[in-house]
Amino acid sequence: MSHPCPGSSRFGIPDGQIIVGAEQQYWTWKPGGPDRVGINTIAYYQTFFGRKLELKMGYLRNQNEFAGTVVGGNAGVNVFGPPSNILYQAGMSNNPAPTPALNLKYNFDARLYNKVSIQRSLSPDGQSAQITENPSGLNWSTPNAGILLLDEPGYKNKAAPGVPETWLLAGAGFNNSSYTNLQYPNQPRANANSVYYVAADRQLWQSDVQGSASRGVYGGFSVMYAPTDLNKVSQYFELRLYAKGLFDSRPSDQIAVVATNTVWGNFAVEAALTKGHLVHRDSTAISGTYTAHLAPGIYTSITYTRQTGRALNFLVSTSIFF
């Protein structure tokens, strides 16, 4: 369970922001991850040339900036399944593991954009190693971590009366960190990992055309790929159907049904088989999530995942803006 508390204020900066956040993470389930208390983000955001160019720099969480993993608007509610593994393998920073980065987004017009990032990579040994070696998040780097370069062109139009919201994007990341080669694990570490992805989301029905055009039903998909010789998760597929403000009495609530398929890299699978471990070559799950907007800045999500039978995950997330 984590409790991020981001805050932002103008401080007289025209069309810019300074963003500072902290996070406390505590797990009662050991495999969940290491406990930590540290920064969530320290960032400076600024626009130029009539908002044609957007700059964001500092200790960033690129999980929220790239790959379209958060489509819940200002609330930042994630309706997706868990594509995080394949992105974290590539070194992408996230809420419990922010890293130094500089992001630039160029808006060709109101819909077409291209976004690039130069980011200090997460540890090539994984998310758990990153947090263990840098729990505060303030260290400039961790052992064997290099630079992650990201590029994402996209097309996004906001919902308007009679105009459905559409978001199409594709991206690639290249990382020069020192990774262990899963095909030849006894050889010296290899470099040049990568990840590739495409995603699309479309508003299928507007439930309140004149009042709030973003309310309605949406559909989308994501596909991700990473090379099998350096990554334990090689492919990820997702189909999603979700709704924003489906009920008039709950205009800020969200509902999502997500089907996912995660494919493990063949070298990782063969290595596990050689050791006599029980393995699966892929994992399929169907989950349903209801996210309730309880009060300004407070969202509660309840998720049921069919893959794990009767397991019920309850997440409470609190954000304070000042």
Coordinates of C-alpha atoms in Angstrom, one line a residue:
M1 CA 0.0 0.0 0.0
S2 CA 1.4 3.4 -0.9
H3 CA 0.3 7.0 0.0
P4 CA 1.6 9.5 -2.5
C5 CA 1.1 13.2 -1.6
P6 CA 2.0 15.4 -4.5
G7 CA 1.7 19.2 -4.3
S8 CA 2.0 22.0 -6.8
S9 CA 1.8 25.8 -6.9
R10 CA 2.5 28.5 -9.4
F11 CA 4.9 30.7 -7.4
G12 CA 4.6 33.4 -10.1
I13 CA 5.9 31.2 -12.9
P14 CA 3.9 32.0 -16.1
D15 CA 2.5 28.8 -17.6
G16 CA 4.7 26.7 -15.4
Q17 CA 4.7 24.6 -12.3
I18 CA 7.0 23.2 -9.6
I19 CA 5.8 19.8 -8.4
V20 CA 7.0 18.0 -5.3
G21 CA 5.7 14.8 -3.9
A22 CA 6.6 12.2 -1.3
E23 CA 5.6 8.5 -0.9
Q24 CA 5.5 6.0 1.9
Q25 CA 5.2 2.4 0.9
Y26 CA 4.6 -0.5 3.3
W27 CA 3.9 -4.1 2.4
T28 CA 2.4 -6.8 4.7
W29 CA 2.9 -9.3 1.9
K30 CA 6.7 -10.0 1.4
P31 CA 6.7 -10.6 -2.4
G32 CA 4.9 -7.2 -2.8
G33 CA 8.1 -5.3 -2.7
P34 CA 10.6 -3.5 -0.3
D35 CA 9.2 -0.9 2.1
R36 CA 10.2 2.7 1.4
V37 CA 9.8 6.3 2.4
G38 CA 11.1 8.8 -0.1
I39 CA 10.3 11.2 -2.9
N40 CA 7.5 10.6 -5.4
T41 CA 8.5 13.4 -7.8
I42 CA 10.5 16.6 -7.8
A43 CA 9.8 18.3 -11.1
Y44 CA 9.7 21.6 -13.0
Y45 CA 7.2 22.0 -15.8
Q46 CA 7.3 24.8 -18.4
T47 CA 5.8 25.6 -21.8
F48 CA 7.2 27.7 -24.6
F49 CA 6.1 29.2 -28.0
G50 CA 2.4 29.4 -27.2
R51 CA 2.4 25.9 -25.7
K52 CA 3.9 24.3 -28.8
L53 CA 6.7 23.0 -26.7
E54 CA 6.4 21.5 -23.2
L55 CA 9.3 20.7 -20.9
K56 CA 9.4 18.7 -17.7
M57 CA 12.5 17.9 -15.8
G58 CA 13.6 16.6 -12.4
Y59 CA 13.0 13.3 -10.6
L60 CA 10.1 12.0 -12.8
R61 CA 7.8 9.1 -13.0
N62 CA 7.7 8.3 -16.7
Q63 CA 5.2 5.5 -16.1
N64 CA 2.6 8.4 -15.9
E65 CA 4.1 10.2 -18.9
F66 CA 4.5 7.5 -21.6
A67 CA 2.7 4.4 -23.0
G68 CA -0.8 5.7 -22.2
T69 CA -0.9 3.7 -19.0
V70 CA -3.1 6.2 -17.2
V71 CA -6.3 7.3 -19.0
G72 CA -8.4 8.4 -16.0
G73 CA -7.9 12.2 -16.6
N74 CA -6.9 14.5 -13.7
A75 CA -7.5 11.8 -11.2
G76 CA -4.7 9.7 -12.7
V77 CA -6.8 6.5 -12.2
N78 CA -5.2 3.5 -13.9
V79 CA -7.8 1.4 -15.7
F80 CA -5.2 -0.9 -17.3
G81 CA -4.0 -4.3 -16.5
P82 CA -0.3 -4.7 -15.4
P83 CA 1.9 -3.7 -18.4
S84 CA 4.3 -2.3 -15.8
N85 CA 6.6 -5.4 -15.8
I86 CA 7.6 -5.0 -19.4
L87 CA 8.1 -1.2 -19.0
Y88 CA 10.1 -1.5 -15.8
Q89 CA 12.4 -4.1 -17.4
A90 CA 13.2 -1.5 -20.0
G91 CA 14.1 0.9 -17.2
M92 CA 11.1 3.2 -17.1
S93 CA 10.7 5.1 -13.8
N94 CA 7.5 4.9 -11.8
N95 CA 5.8 6.1 -8.6
P96 CA 8.0 4.2 -6.0
A97 CA 11.1 4.6 -8.2
P98 CA 11.4 8.1 -9.7
T99 CA 14.7 8.9 -11.5
P100 CA 16.3 12.0 -13.0
A101 CA 14.9 12.7 -16.5
L102 CA 14.2 15.5 -19.0
N103 CA 11.0 15.2 -21.1
L104 CA 10.2 17.3 -24.1
K105 CA 6.8 17.2 -25.9
Y106 CA 6.2 19.0 -29.2
N107 CA 2.6 19.7 -30.2
F108 CA 2.3 19.9 -34.0
D109 CA -1.3 21.0 -33.5
A110 CA -4.1 20.5 -30.9
R111 CA -4.1 16.7 -31.6
L112 CA -0.7 15.5 -33.0
Y113 CA 2.3 15.4 -30.8
N114 CA 5.8 13.8 -30.3
K115 CA 7.3 13.2 -26.9
V116 CA 10.9 12.3 -26.1
S117 CA 12.7 11.6 -22.9
I118 CA 16.3 11.2 -21.6
Q119 CA 15.9 9.3 -18.4
R120 CA 18.3 7.7 -15.9
S121 CA 17.3 4.0 -16.1
L122 CA 16.0 1.9 -13.3
S123 CA 18.3 -0.8 -12.1
P124 CA 18.7 -3.5 -14.8
D125 CA 18.3 -6.0 -12.0
G126 CA 14.7 -5.0 -11.5
Q127 CA 12.3 -2.9 -9.6
S128 CA 13.0 -4.5 -6.2
A129 CA 16.7 -4.0 -6.6
Q130 CA 16.1 -0.4 -7.6
I131 CA 14.1 0.4 -4.4
T132 CA 16.5 -1.6 -2.2
E133 CA 19.5 0.2 -3.5
N134 CA 17.8 3.6 -3.6
P135 CA 14.8 3.7 -1.1
S136 CA 14.7 7.5 -0.9
G137 CA 14.8 7.9 -4.6
L138 CA 17.3 10.8 -4.4
N139 CA 20.4 8.9 -5.6
W140 CA 21.5 9.9 -9.0
S141 CA 22.0 6.3 -10.1
T142 CA 22.2 2.7 -9.1
P143 CA 24.8 0.0 -10.0
N144 CA 24.8 -1.0 -13.7
A145 CA 22.1 1.6 -14.6
G146 CA 22.6 3.7 -17.7
I147 CA 20.4 5.9 -19.8
L148 CA 16.9 5.2 -21.2
L149 CA 15.9 7.1 -24.3
L150 CA 12.2 7.2 -25.1
D151 CA 10.2 8.4 -28.1
E152 CA 6.5 8.4 -28.5
P153 CA 4.5 10.0 -31.4
G154 CA 0.7 10.1 -30.8
Y155 CA -2.6 11.5 -31.8
K156 CA -5.1 12.6 -29.1
N157 CA -8.3 14.6 -29.4
K158 CA -10.4 15.4 -26.3
A159 CA -14.0 14.6 -26.1
A160 CA -16.4 17.4 -27.3
P161 CA -20.2 17.4 -27.9
G162 CA -20.7 14.9 -30.8
V163 CA -16.9 14.3 -31.1
P164 CA -15.7 11.1 -29.3
E165 CA -12.3 11.1 -27.6
T166 CA -9.6 9.3 -29.5
W167 CA -6.0 8.4 -28.5
L168 CA -3.5 6.6 -30.7
L169 CA 0.1 6.2 -29.8
A170 CA 3.3 4.2 -30.5
G171 CA 6.6 4.2 -28.8
A172 CA 10.1 2.8 -28.4
G173 CA 12.6 2.8 -25.6
F174 CA 16.4 2.1 -25.9
N175 CA 18.5 1.5 -22.8
N176 CA 22.3 1.2 -22.5
S177 CA 22.3 -0.2 -19.0
S178 CA 24.3 -3.4 -18.3
Y179 CA 21.8 -6.2 -18.4
T180 CA 22.4 -9.9 -17.7
N181 CA 22.0 -11.9 -20.9
L182 CA 19.4 -14.6 -20.2
Q183 CA 20.6 -16.7 -23.1
Y184 CA 24.2 -16.7 -21.8
P185 CA 23.9 -15.9 -18.0
N186 CA 27.5 -16.8 -17.2
Q187 CA 28.9 -14.3 -19.7
P188 CA 29.6 -10.7 -18.8
R189 CA 26.6 -8.4 -18.7
A190 CA 25.2 -7.2 -22.1
N191 CA 24.0 -3.7 -23.0
A192 CA 21.3 -2.2 -25.3
N193 CA 17.9 -3.4 -24.1
S194 CA 14.7 -2.1 -25.7
V195 CA 10.9 -2.1 -25.6
Y196 CA 8.3 -1.3 -28.2
Y197 CA 4.6 -0.6 -27.8
V198 CA 1.4 0.6 -29.6
A199 CA -2.0 1.5 -28.0
A200 CA -5.3 2.9 -29.0
D201 CA -8.4 4.1 -27.1
R202 CA -11.7 5.3 -28.5
Q203 CA -14.8 6.7 -26.9
L204 CA -17.6 4.5 -28.1
W205 CA -20.6 6.3 -26.6
Q206 CA -21.2 9.7 -24.9
S207 CA -23.7 9.5 -22.0
D208 CA -23.9 13.3 -21.4
V209 CA -23.1 15.0 -24.7
Q210 CA -23.9 18.5 -23.7
G211 CA -23.1 18.5 -20.0
S212 CA -19.8 16.5 -19.9
A213 CA -18.7 15.0 -23.2
S214 CA -16.0 12.8 -21.6
R215 CA -18.6 10.8 -19.8
G216 CA -19.4 7.5 -21.6
V217 CA -18.1 4.1 -22.6
Y218 CA -14.6 3.5 -24.0
G219 CA -12.7 0.7 -25.6
G220 CA -9.0 0.1 -26.2
F221 CA -6.0 -2.2 -26.6
S222 CA -2.3 -2.3 -26.0
V223 CA 0.5 -4.4 -27.4
M224 CA 4.1 -4.4 -26.0
Y225 CA 7.3 -6.3 -26.9
A226 CA 10.8 -6.7 -25.5
P227 CA 13.7 -8.9 -26.6
T228 CA 13.7 -12.4 -25.0
D229 CA 17.5 -12.5 -24.4
L230 CA 17.4 -9.6 -21.9
N231 CA 13.8 -9.7 -20.5
K232 CA 11.8 -12.2 -18.5
V233 CA 8.6 -10.7 -19.9
S234 CA 8.7 -10.6 -23.6
Q235 CA 5.1 -9.8 -24.8
Y236 CA 2.1 -8.2 -23.4
F237 CA -1.4 -7.9 -24.9
E238 CA -4.4 -6.1 -23.4
L239 CA -8.1 -5.5 -24.3
R240 CA -10.1 -3.1 -22.2
L241 CA -13.6 -1.7 -21.9
Y242 CA -14.2 1.0 -19.4
A243 CA -16.7 3.8 -18.5
K244 CA -16.4 7.2 -17.1
G245 CA -19.3 8.7 -15.2
L246 CA -21.7 6.0 -16.3
F247 CA -24.3 6.9 -13.6
D248 CA -25.7 10.4 -13.2
S249 CA -25.5 10.1 -9.4
R250 CA -21.8 9.2 -9.6
P251 CA -20.5 11.4 -12.5
S252 CA -16.8 11.0 -11.5
D253 CA -16.7 7.2 -10.9
Q254 CA -15.1 4.8 -13.3
I255 CA -15.7 1.1 -14.2
A256 CA -13.2 -1.1 -16.2
V257 CA -13.1 -4.6 -17.5
V258 CA -9.6 -5.6 -18.7
A259 CA -8.4 -8.8 -20.3
T260 CA -4.6 -9.4 -20.4
N261 CA -2.1 -11.9 -21.7
T262 CA 1.5 -11.8 -20.5
V263 CA 4.1 -14.0 -22.4
W264 CA 7.3 -14.9 -20.7
G265 CA 10.6 -14.9 -22.6
N266 CA 11.6 -18.3 -23.8
F267 CA 15.2 -18.1 -22.4
A268 CA 13.8 -17.3 -18.9
V269 CA 11.3 -20.2 -19.2
E270 CA 14.0 -22.7 -20.3
A271 CA 16.3 -21.6 -17.5
A272 CA 13.5 -22.2 -15.0
L273 CA 12.7 -25.6 -16.5
T274 CA 16.4 -26.6 -16.3
K275 CA 16.3 -25.9 -12.5
G276 CA 13.2 -28.0 -12.1
H277 CA 10.8 -25.2 -11.4
L278 CA 7.1 -25.3 -12.3
V279 CA 6.7 -22.7 -15.1
H280 CA 4.1 -21.4 -17.5
R281 CA 4.9 -19.8 -20.8
D282 CA 2.1 -17.2 -20.5
S283 CA -0.4 -15.8 -18.0
T284 CA -4.0 -14.7 -18.9
A285 CA -6.2 -12.7 -16.6
I286 CA -9.6 -10.9 -16.7
S287 CA -10.2 -8.2 -14.0
G288 CA -13.0 -5.9 -13.1
T289 CA -12.4 -2.6 -11.3
Y290 CA -14.7 0.0 -9.8
T291 CA -13.2 3.3 -8.9
A292 CA -15.3 5.6 -6.7
H293 CA -14.6 9.3 -6.4
L294 CA -15.4 9.8 -2.6
A295 CA -14.3 13.4 -2.2
P296 CA -12.1 16.0 -3.9
G297 CA -8.7 14.3 -4.3
I298 CA -9.8 10.9 -2.8
Y299 CA -10.4 7.9 -5.0
T300 CA -11.0 4.3 -3.9
S301 CA -10.7 1.3 -6.2
I302 CA -11.9 -2.3 -5.7
T303 CA -10.5 -4.9 -8.1
Y304 CA -11.5 -8.5 -8.7
T305 CA -9.2 -10.6 -10.8
R306 CA -10.6 -13.8 -12.3
Q307 CA -7.2 -15.4 -12.6
T308 CA -6.8 -15.6 -8.8
G309 CA -10.2 -16.9 -8.1
R310 CA -11.7 -15.3 -4.9
A311 CA -8.8 -13.0 -4.3
L312 CA -10.1 -9.4 -3.6
N313 CA -7.7 -6.5 -3.8
F314 CA -8.6 -3.3 -2.0
L315 CA -6.6 -0.2 -2.8
V316 CA -6.9 3.2 -1.1
S317 CA -5.1 6.1 -2.7
T318 CA -5.0 9.6 -1.3
S319 CA -3.8 12.7 -3.1
I320 CA -3.5 16.1 -1.6
F321 CA -3.1 19.2 -3.9
F322 CA -2.2 22.5 -2.4

